[in-house]
């Protein structure tokens, strides 16, 4: 038995780490490129903040750096812990997770603290917690459970409607906070889980058509008959990127300044001679517009490097989708991968002036505990799926 | 569900993953290409925009250079004045509060709220974000009041600015000119390149002509600001101190100028004087009466004051009658007639013409002034007594030849002189072609006739010239045929008095004058001034310096006769020429000649030693 085991390991897993603490922590079966990209992005975020936000908070020169570093460490620990949990347990807990998700998002309306006219987070003595950030992961975990669970109940059409309702309920709550960006992430995550849950293409076509109709209704028809769905600033942000010069000092201002910042970085960046992101021309430089900081300070080299890390991250996530040992893992990995891709594209696109301003943070880069830790946890779940897959199909070749 | 545990991904999952992977590749490709476009392809353009974004420029006004007379006395310099400035970004945001502050500020500055608003708007258009000057030259009492009530006037500041100052009042006002804000039209012209609206430039006189020397280089402070326009710590990028303009030294002789101005003023008649070095065209004195106080251009004017300056056609104080006038010159023009006749071979110095008191051409009689008749005259006595009949004869003899007009043109009559002051008039010498053209166009009732030339021969009729042109013509006689370029600019000096540039404009041309002819005319003029029969013997007979001078009495109906005097001194080798004219001053000897005497007295008192040294000596 001993002999046989050793022999098989030696043949099929030439790089396997010896059984020991690593094996027990599951490190041996983690997806190392994914971990590397995650940690590199978090570290680059701390590095960028350390240069760009020095002295932003009077009397506390390293305010953002220290906190982001702490969030990164906490997130890393959370990720390692998440890898140790068999993600299939979340499928069993789907109702509880879903209830917690909806309750926490709803409770924000009651106990949340208002920042700039929108209630998104709970305020605790030393930190604030934004449930909708963690909610992106929780929604995927719960919804994937519901999809697997109800896979054989009802017609395909009923199932699609059910998934949509389950996913869009929390999305609607978040939308009302109001947090348009995060509600869009919720919606996209829902669609992603449905996509990997086998919802027919035709249904997606119908959903797509409905979406187009809805956008037309919200942006054009509803205001025309005097029932505004979006707040004025929301609508302006969504549409001003289409004609930035018209709004050069209004809604398009931030985006225009961001584009100028990134462009001015040229190939190698302006370093400490950066002005756009150093002198407040670009707002929210530590959160939504941190990519503009990278673009201006480190130029094409830095920005392309960050984009490449995200590409690597997404590639590995997609790979885990296909490796998963069970459907639940596939759906969860797919939901996480797509919501990460969506957030990266929308945020970077917003920084580059090709996507509307929606207030979606750049995962792992934007300053903010809830977002950073929630993303680390999501990566941890991906790792868990990977570890479970590797443990169950040792020796199989993976692409 | 389509996938079983421990199985390879089913074909459906593989397809969906591949589709998602494809979408992801497309999305990342979009981001990469956009990034490449922004940073690599358009990077330099955005870098320039970013650099422009974060700087604000503030200009510091440079003082203009001083204007000095030839002895170095200050004619124009600067004084610092307090200007009321407003930083509009610090105004209260509440419209009602803002209106209240602006209205109150307007009260203090004696401006209406509308004017305050307009001034601010204009200032913002020039340089958004820079402080706007509401009013220059505010008093100290206002400054103290504002300082004591600073909290009630957020954004208000008092700034030192430079204002033109004239220590001698209206001295040489027409020469020095004035300054004012550069106009929109001027900004498009080459000499004003790089200026901005609101900058001060010369508007008249040498302030205009020599603007590029007098105008300084404004200082520039570039500071780095943040998105709110606030200066950032250590953000001073460039600070270039203003460099003051260079000083301009004029050829104006203070004594001559003062004497000329007081001579004109003492008679109170509109008129002008020119005193010029006959050899190089340096103008030692140039004045016009009535004059004006140049400080009116440094202060806000009321409409009544503006009207008095610009609209009154009779006094027209802004008009420089020495260079911007159109006058007939009376008998002072006989110099031109004499030269034309001699050089054209119409007469010789010894040709005698019988003066019977009048001649009749066709049906038209031409008489001597006062009905006198002098009998047979050669040129010298004809000039001495200013026989009109003698010159009528010459004009008649030359009526068809154009000789008189050619010589007038040669001597610079009816031509621009090239003076370094703006606005000089060209004038008009009536000629056959000129009148015939008018006649053809129906502008006049008759073609050119001998009568026209007879009138011209004595400086009457349609002749239009100015004292400066006459000075150039007399100078040409005095210097033996050089048509000088008159000028008032002598040299440009820096603040330390080092000469940076000298102005010595080349003569316009040289003309040939037979020495015998010149001698004859000079002697005639000398006799006219100082011979016992001379027309101005009463004025110059007792003057210790020998001079050659000619009176003139121009008929300018409906006005009374205009008095003229032209004099070259000393005789026979003159160094200066002086022309004086006074509108409605009567006979030349009545008002213009005494004024010319005053000017010569001032000149020779100052230069007495040099006159004796040069051997010219004192008369009798």
Coordinates of N, CA and C in Angstrom, one line a residue, chain B residues 59-238:
Chain B
X59 N 0.7 87.7 -13.6 CA 1.6 88.6 -14.2 C 1.9 89.7 -13.3
X60 N 3.1 90.2 -13.3 CA 3.5 91.3 -12.5 C 3.8 92.4 -13.5
X61 N 3.2 93.6 -13.4 CA 3.3 94.6 -14.4 C 4.7 95.2 -14.2
X62 N 5.3 95.5 -15.4 CA 6.6 96.1 -15.4 C 6.4 97.6 -15.6
X63 N 7.2 98.5 -14.8 CA 7.0 99.9 -15.1 C 7.6 100.3 -16.5
X64 N 6.9 101.2 -17.1 CA 7.4 101.7 -18.4 C 8.6 102.6 -18.1
X65 N 9.5 102.7 -19.2 CA 10.7 103.5 -19.0 C 10.3 105.0 -18.9
X66 N 11.2 105.8 -18.4 CA 11.0 107.2 -18.3 C 11.2 107.9 -19.6
X67 N 10.7 109.0 -19.8 CA 10.9 109.8 -21.0 C 11.6 111.1 -20.5
X68 N 12.8 111.4 -21.1 CA 13.7 112.5 -20.6 C 13.9 113.5 -21.7
X69 N 14.1 114.7 -21.4 CA 14.5 115.7 -22.4 C 16.0 115.5 -22.7
X70 N 16.6 116.3 -23.6 CA 18.0 116.0 -24.0 C 18.9 116.3 -22.9
X71 N 18.5 117.1 -21.9 CA 19.4 117.3 -20.7 C 19.2 116.3 -19.6
X72 N 18.3 115.3 -19.8 CA 18.1 114.3 -18.8 C 17.1 114.6 -17.8
X73 N 16.4 115.7 -18.0 CA 15.3 116.1 -17.1 C 14.1 115.2 -17.4
X74 N 13.4 114.8 -16.3 CA 12.3 113.9 -16.5 C 11.1 114.6 -17.1
X75 N 10.6 114.1 -18.2 CA 9.3 114.6 -18.7 C 8.1 113.7 -18.3
X76 N 8.4 112.4 -18.3 CA 7.4 111.4 -17.9 C 8.1 110.3 -17.1
X77 N 7.5 110.0 -15.9 CA 8.0 108.8 -15.2 C 6.8 108.1 -14.6
X78 N 7.0 107.3 -13.6 CA 5.9 106.5 -13.1 C 5.7 106.9 -11.6
X79 N 4.5 106.8 -11.2 CA 4.3 106.8 -9.7 C 3.6 105.5 -9.4
X80 N 3.8 105.0 -8.2 CA 3.0 103.8 -7.9 C 1.7 104.3 -7.3
X81 N 0.7 103.6 -7.7 CA -0.7 103.9 -7.3 C -1.3 102.7 -6.7
X82 N -2.4 102.9 -5.9 CA -3.0 101.8 -5.3 C -4.2 101.4 -6.2
X83 N -4.3 100.1 -6.5 CA -5.5 99.7 -7.3 C -6.3 98.7 -6.5
X84 N -7.6 98.9 -6.6 CA -8.5 98.0 -5.9 C -8.7 96.7 -6.7
X85 N -8.3 95.6 -6.1 CA -8.5 94.4 -6.8 C -9.4 93.4 -6.1
X86 N -10.0 92.5 -6.9 CA -11.0 91.6 -6.4 C -10.6 90.2 -6.8
X87 N -10.5 89.3 -5.8 CA -10.3 87.9 -6.1 C -11.7 87.2 -6.1
X88 N -12.2 87.0 -7.3 CA -13.6 86.6 -7.4 C -13.9 85.3 -6.8
X89 N -12.8 84.4 -6.7 CA -13.1 83.1 -6.1 C -13.3 83.2 -4.6
X90 N -13.0 84.3 -4.0 CA -13.2 84.4 -2.6 C -14.5 85.1 -2.2
X91 N -15.2 85.5 -3.2 CA -16.5 86.2 -3.0 C -17.5 85.2 -2.3
X92 N -18.4 85.7 -1.6 CA -19.4 84.8 -1.0 C -20.2 84.1 -2.1
X93 N -20.5 82.8 -1.7 CA -21.2 82.0 -2.8 C -22.6 82.4 -2.9
X94 N -23.2 82.8 -1.8 CA -24.6 83.1 -1.8 C -24.8 84.3 -2.7
X95 N -25.7 84.2 -3.7 CA -25.9 85.3 -4.6 C -26.3 86.7 -4.0
X96 N -27.1 86.6 -3.0 CA -27.6 87.8 -2.3 C -26.4 88.5 -1.6
X97 N -25.7 87.7 -0.8 CA -24.5 88.2 -0.1 C -23.5 88.8 -1.1
X98 N -23.3 88.1 -2.2 CA -22.3 88.5 -3.2 C -22.7 89.9 -3.7
X99 N -24.0 90.0 -4.0 CA -24.5 91.2 -4.6 C -24.3 92.3 -3.6
X100 N -24.6 92.0 -2.4 CA -24.5 93.1 -1.3 C -23.0 93.6 -1.3
X101 N -22.1 92.6 -1.3 CA -20.7 93.0 -1.2 C -20.3 93.8 -2.4
X102 N -20.7 93.4 -3.6 CA -20.3 94.1 -4.8 C -20.9 95.5 -4.8
X103 N -22.1 95.6 -4.4 CA -22.8 96.9 -4.4 C -22.1 97.8 -3.4
X104 N -21.7 97.3 -2.2 CA -21.0 98.1 -1.3 C -19.6 98.6 -1.8
X105 N -19.0 97.6 -2.4 CA -17.7 97.9 -3.0 C -17.8 99.0 -4.1
X106 N -18.8 98.8 -4.9 CA -19.1 99.8 -5.9 C -19.3 101.2 -5.3
X107 N -20.0 101.3 -4.3 CA -20.2 102.5 -3.6 C -18.9 103.2 -3.2
X108 N -18.0 102.3 -2.6 CA -16.7 102.9 -2.2 C -15.9 103.3 -3.3
X109 N -15.9 102.6 -4.4 CA -15.1 102.9 -5.6 C -15.8 103.8 -6.5
X110 N -17.0 104.3 -6.2 CA -17.8 105.2 -7.0 C -18.0 104.5 -8.4
X111 N -18.5 103.3 -8.3 CA -18.9 102.6 -9.5 C -20.3 102.0 -9.2
X112 N -21.1 101.9 -10.3 CA -22.4 101.3 -10.2 C -22.2 99.8 -10.1
X113 N -23.2 99.1 -9.5 CA -23.1 97.7 -9.4 C -22.9 97.1 -10.8
X114 N -23.6 97.6 -11.8 CA -23.5 97.1 -13.1 C -22.1 97.2 -13.6
X115 N -21.5 98.4 -13.3 CA -20.1 98.6 -13.8 C -19.2 97.6 -13.1
X116 N -19.4 97.4 -11.8 CA -18.6 96.4 -11.1 C -18.7 95.1 -11.7
X117 N -19.9 94.7 -12.0 CA -20.1 93.3 -12.6 C -19.5 93.2 -14.0
X118 N -19.6 94.3 -14.7 CA -19.1 94.3 -16.1 C -17.5 94.2 -16.0
X119 N -16.9 95.0 -15.1 CA -15.5 94.9 -15.0 C -15.0 93.5 -14.6
X120 N -15.8 92.9 -13.7 CA -15.4 91.6 -13.3 C -15.5 90.6 -14.5
X121 N -16.6 90.7 -15.2 CA -16.8 89.8 -16.3 C -15.7 90.0 -17.4
X122 N -15.3 91.3 -17.6 CA -14.3 91.5 -18.6 C -12.9 90.9 -18.1
X123 N -12.7 91.1 -16.8 CA -11.5 90.6 -16.3 C -11.4 89.1 -16.3
X124 N -12.5 88.5 -16.1 CA -12.6 87.0 -16.1 C -12.3 86.5 -17.5
X125 N -12.8 87.2 -18.5 CA -12.6 86.8 -19.9 C -11.1 86.9 -20.2
X126 N -10.4 87.8 -19.6 CA -9.0 88.0 -19.9 C -8.2 86.9 -19.3
X127 N -8.4 86.7 -18.0 CA -7.6 85.7 -17.3 C -8.5 85.2 -16.2
X128 N -9.1 84.1 -16.5 CA -10.0 83.5 -15.5 C -9.2 83.1 -14.2
X129 N -9.7 83.5 -13.1 CA -9.1 83.1 -11.8 C -8.1 84.1 -11.3
X130 N -7.6 85.0 -12.2 CA -6.7 86.0 -11.7 C -7.5 87.2 -11.1
X131 N -6.9 87.9 -10.2 CA -7.6 89.0 -9.5 C -8.0 90.1 -10.6
X132 N -9.1 90.7 -10.4 CA -9.6 91.7 -11.3 C -9.4 93.0 -10.7
X133 N -8.8 93.9 -11.5 CA -8.7 95.3 -11.0 C -10.0 96.1 -11.2
X134 N -10.5 96.5 -10.1 CA -11.8 97.2 -10.2 C -11.5 98.7 -10.5
X135 N -10.5 99.2 -9.8 CA -10.3 100.6 -10.0 C -8.9 101.0 -9.7
X136 N -8.2 101.8 -10.5 CA -6.9 102.2 -10.2 C -6.9 103.5 -9.4
X137 N -5.8 103.8 -8.7 CA -5.6 105.1 -8.1 C -6.7 105.4 -7.0
X138 N -6.9 104.4 -6.2 CA -7.8 104.7 -5.1 C -7.0 105.4 -3.9
X139 N -7.7 106.1 -3.1 CA -7.1 106.9 -2.1 C -6.7 106.0 -0.9
X140 N -5.8 106.6 -0.1 CA -5.4 105.8 1.1 C -6.6 105.7 2.1
X141 N -7.5 106.7 2.1 CA -8.6 106.5 3.1 C -9.4 105.3 2.8
X142 N -9.6 105.0 1.5 CA -10.4 103.9 1.1 C -9.6 102.6 1.5
X143 N -8.3 102.6 1.3 CA -7.5 101.5 1.6 C -7.6 101.2 3.1
X144 N -7.5 102.2 3.9 CA -7.5 102.0 5.4 C -8.9 101.5 5.8
X145 N -9.9 102.0 5.1 CA -11.3 101.6 5.5 C -11.5 100.1 5.2
X146 N -10.9 99.7 4.0 CA -11.1 98.3 3.6 C -10.3 97.4 4.5
X147 N -9.1 97.9 5.0 CA -8.3 97.0 5.8 C -9.0 96.9 7.2
X148 N -9.6 97.9 7.6 CA -10.3 97.8 8.9 C -11.5 97.0 8.9
X149 N -12.1 96.9 7.7 CA -13.3 96.1 7.6 C -13.1 94.9 6.7
X150 N -11.9 94.3 6.8 CA -11.6 93.2 5.9 C -12.6 92.1 5.9
X151 N -13.1 91.8 7.0 CA -14.0 90.7 7.1 C -15.3 90.9 6.3
X152 N -15.6 92.2 6.2 CA -16.9 92.4 5.4 C -16.6 92.4 3.9
X153 N -15.3 92.4 3.5 CA -15.0 92.4 2.1 C -14.1 91.2 1.7
X154 N -14.6 90.0 1.8 CA -13.8 88.9 1.4 C -13.3 89.0 -0.1
X155 N -12.1 88.7 -0.3 CA -11.6 88.7 -1.7 C -11.1 90.0 -2.2
X156 N -11.2 91.1 -1.4 CA -10.8 92.4 -1.8 C -9.4 92.6 -1.4
X157 N -8.6 93.1 -2.3 CA -7.2 93.4 -2.0 C -6.7 94.7 -2.7
X158 N -5.7 95.3 -2.1 CA -5.2 96.5 -2.7 C -3.8 96.2 -3.3
X159 N -3.6 96.6 -4.5 CA -2.4 96.2 -5.2 C -1.7 97.5 -5.7
X160 N -0.4 97.5 -5.6 CA 0.4 98.6 -6.1 C 0.5 98.5 -7.6
X161 N 0.2 99.5 -8.3 CA 0.4 99.5 -9.8 C 1.1 100.7 -10.2
X162 N 1.6 100.7 -11.4 CA 2.3 101.9 -11.9 C 1.4 102.8 -12.8
X163 N 1.5 104.1 -12.5 CA 0.7 105.0 -13.3 C 1.7 106.1 -13.8
X164 N 1.4 106.5 -15.1 CA 2.3 107.5 -15.7 C 2.2 108.8 -14.9
X165 N 3.3 109.4 -14.7 CA 3.3 110.7 -13.9 C 4.1 111.7 -14.8
X166 N 3.6 113.0 -14.7 CA 4.1 114.1 -15.5 C 4.5 115.2 -14.6
X167 N 5.8 115.2 -14.1 CA 6.3 116.2 -13.1 C 6.1 117.6 -13.7
X168 N 6.2 117.8 -15.0 CA 6.1 119.1 -15.5 C 4.7 119.4 -16.1
X169 N 3.7 118.7 -15.6 CA 2.4 119.0 -16.1 C 2.3 118.7 -17.6
X170 N 1.9 119.8 -18.3 CA 1.6 119.5 -19.8 C 2.8 119.8 -20.6
X171 N 4.0 119.9 -20.1 CA 5.2 120.2 -20.9 C 5.4 119.1 -21.9
X172 N 5.5 119.6 -23.1 CA 5.7 118.7 -24.3 C 4.6 117.6 -24.4
X173 N 3.4 117.9 -24.0 CA 2.3 116.9 -24.0 C 2.1 116.3 -25.3
X174 N 2.2 117.1 -26.4 CA 1.9 116.5 -27.7 C 3.1 115.6 -28.2
X175 N 4.3 115.8 -27.6 CA 5.4 115.0 -28.0 C 5.4 113.7 -27.2
X176 N 5.2 113.8 -25.9 CA 5.3 112.6 -25.1 C 4.1 111.6 -25.4
X177 N 2.9 112.2 -25.6 CA 1.8 111.4 -25.8 C 1.2 110.8 -24.6
X178 N 0.6 109.6 -24.8 CA -0.1 109.1 -23.6 C -0.1 107.5 -23.7
X179 N -0.5 106.9 -22.7 CA -0.6 105.4 -22.7 C -2.1 105.0 -22.4
X180 N -2.4 103.8 -22.8 CA -3.7 103.3 -22.5 C -3.7 101.8 -22.7
X181 N -4.9 101.2 -22.4 CA -5.0 99.8 -22.6 C -4.9 99.4 -24.0
X182 N -4.2 98.4 -24.3 CA -4.1 97.9 -25.7 C -5.5 97.5 -26.2
X183 N -5.7 97.9 -27.4 CA -7.1 97.6 -28.0 C -7.1 96.3 -28.7
X184 N -8.3 95.8 -28.9 CA -8.4 94.5 -29.6 C -7.8 94.5 -30.9
X185 N -7.9 95.6 -31.7 CA -7.3 95.7 -33.0 C -5.8 95.6 -32.9
X186 N -5.3 96.4 -31.9 CA -3.8 96.4 -31.8 C -3.2 95.0 -31.4
X187 N -4.0 94.3 -30.6 CA -3.5 93.0 -30.2 C -3.2 92.1 -31.4
X188 N -3.9 92.3 -32.5 CA -3.7 91.5 -33.7 C -2.5 91.9 -34.5
X189 N -1.9 93.1 -34.1 CA -0.8 93.6 -34.9 C 0.5 93.1 -34.4
X190 N 1.5 93.0 -35.3 CA 2.8 92.4 -34.9 C 3.5 93.1 -33.7
X191 N 3.5 94.5 -33.6 CA 4.3 95.1 -32.5 C 3.7 94.7 -31.2
X192 N 2.5 94.3 -31.1 CA 1.9 94.0 -29.8 C 1.8 92.5 -29.5
X193 N 2.6 91.7 -30.3 CA 2.5 90.3 -30.1 C 2.9 89.9 -28.6
X194 N 2.2 89.0 -28.1 CA 2.5 88.6 -26.7 C 1.8 89.4 -25.7
X195 N 1.2 90.4 -26.1 CA 0.4 91.2 -25.0 C -0.9 90.6 -24.8
X196 N -1.5 91.0 -23.7 CA -2.8 90.5 -23.3 C -3.7 91.7 -23.1
X197 N -5.0 91.5 -23.3 CA -6.0 92.6 -23.0 C -5.7 93.1 -21.6
X198 N -5.8 94.4 -21.5 CA -5.5 95.1 -20.2 C -4.1 95.6 -20.1
X199 N -3.2 95.1 -20.9 CA -1.8 95.6 -20.9 C -1.8 97.1 -21.4
X200 N -0.9 97.8 -20.8 CA -0.8 99.2 -21.3 C 0.2 99.4 -22.4
X201 N -0.1 100.2 -23.4 CA 0.8 100.5 -24.4 C 0.7 102.0 -24.8
X202 N 1.7 102.5 -25.5 CA 1.6 103.9 -25.9 C 0.5 104.1 -26.9
X203 N -0.2 105.3 -26.7 CA -1.3 105.6 -27.5 C -1.1 106.8 -28.4
X204 N -0.1 107.6 -28.0 CA 0.2 108.8 -28.8 C 1.6 109.2 -28.6
X205 N 2.1 110.2 -29.4 CA 3.4 110.7 -29.2 C 4.5 109.6 -29.2
X206 N 5.6 109.9 -28.5 CA 6.7 109.0 -28.5 C 6.3 107.7 -27.6
X207 N 5.3 107.9 -26.8 CA 4.9 106.7 -26.0 C 4.4 105.6 -27.0
X208 N 3.9 106.1 -28.2 CA 3.4 105.2 -29.2 C 4.6 104.8 -30.1
X209 N 5.3 105.7 -30.6 CA 6.4 105.4 -31.5 C 7.5 104.5 -30.9
X210 N 7.8 104.8 -29.7 CA 8.9 104.1 -29.1 C 8.4 103.1 -28.0
X211 N 7.2 102.7 -28.2 CA 6.5 101.8 -27.3 C 7.4 100.5 -26.9
X212 N 8.0 100.0 -28.0 CA 8.7 98.7 -27.7 C 9.9 98.9 -26.8
X213 N 10.5 100.1 -26.8 CA 11.6 100.3 -25.9 C 11.1 100.7 -24.5
X214 N 10.0 101.5 -24.5 CA 9.5 102.0 -23.2 C 8.8 100.9 -22.4
X215 N 8.1 100.0 -23.2 CA 7.4 99.0 -22.5 C 8.3 97.9 -21.9
X216 N 8.0 97.6 -20.7 CA 8.9 96.6 -20.1 C 8.4 95.2 -20.3
X217 N 9.1 94.3 -19.7 CA 8.7 92.9 -19.8 C 8.0 92.5 -18.5
X218 N 6.8 92.1 -18.6 CA 6.1 91.8 -17.3 C 6.7 90.6 -16.6
X219 N 6.6 90.6 -15.3 CA 7.1 89.5 -14.6 C 6.1 88.4 -14.6
X220 N 6.5 87.2 -14.4 CA 5.6 86.0 -14.5 C 5.9 85.1 -13.3
X221 N 4.8 84.8 -12.6 CA 4.9 83.9 -11.5 C 4.0 82.7 -11.9
X222 N 4.6 81.6 -11.9 CA 3.8 80.4 -12.2 C 3.7 79.6 -11.0
X223 N 2.5 79.3 -10.5 CA 2.4 78.5 -9.3 C 1.6 77.3 -9.6
X224 N 1.9 76.3 -8.8 CA 1.2 75.0 -9.0 C 0.0 75.1 -8.1
X225 N -1.2 74.7 -8.6 CA -2.4 74.8 -7.8 C -3.0 73.4 -7.9
X226 N -3.9 73.1 -6.9 CA -4.6 71.9 -6.9 C -6.0 72.1 -7.6
X227 N -6.8 71.1 -7.6 CA -8.0 71.2 -8.4 C -8.9 72.3 -8.0
X228 N -8.8 72.8 -6.7 CA -9.6 73.9 -6.3 C -9.0 75.3 -6.6
X229 N -7.8 75.2 -7.3 CA -7.2 76.5 -7.6 C -6.4 77.1 -6.5
X230 N -6.2 76.3 -5.4 CA -5.4 76.8 -4.3 C -4.0 76.5 -4.5
X231 N -3.1 77.4 -4.2 CA -1.7 77.1 -4.3 C -1.3 75.9 -3.5
X232 N -0.4 75.1 -4.0 CA 0.0 73.9 -3.2 C 1.4 74.3 -2.6
X233 N 1.7 73.7 -1.4 CA 2.9 74.0 -0.7 C 4.1 73.8 -1.6
X234 N 5.0 74.8 -1.6 CA 6.3 74.6 -2.4 C 6.0 74.6 -3.9
X235 N 4.8 75.1 -4.3 CA 4.4 74.9 -5.7 C 4.8 76.1 -6.6
X236 N 5.7 76.9 -6.2 CA 6.1 78.0 -7.1 C 7.0 77.5 -8.2
X237 N 6.6 77.4 -9.4 CA 7.3 76.8 -10.4 C 8.3 77.7 -11.1
X238 N 7.8 78.9 -11.5 CA 8.7 79.8 -12.2 C 8.4 81.2 -11.6

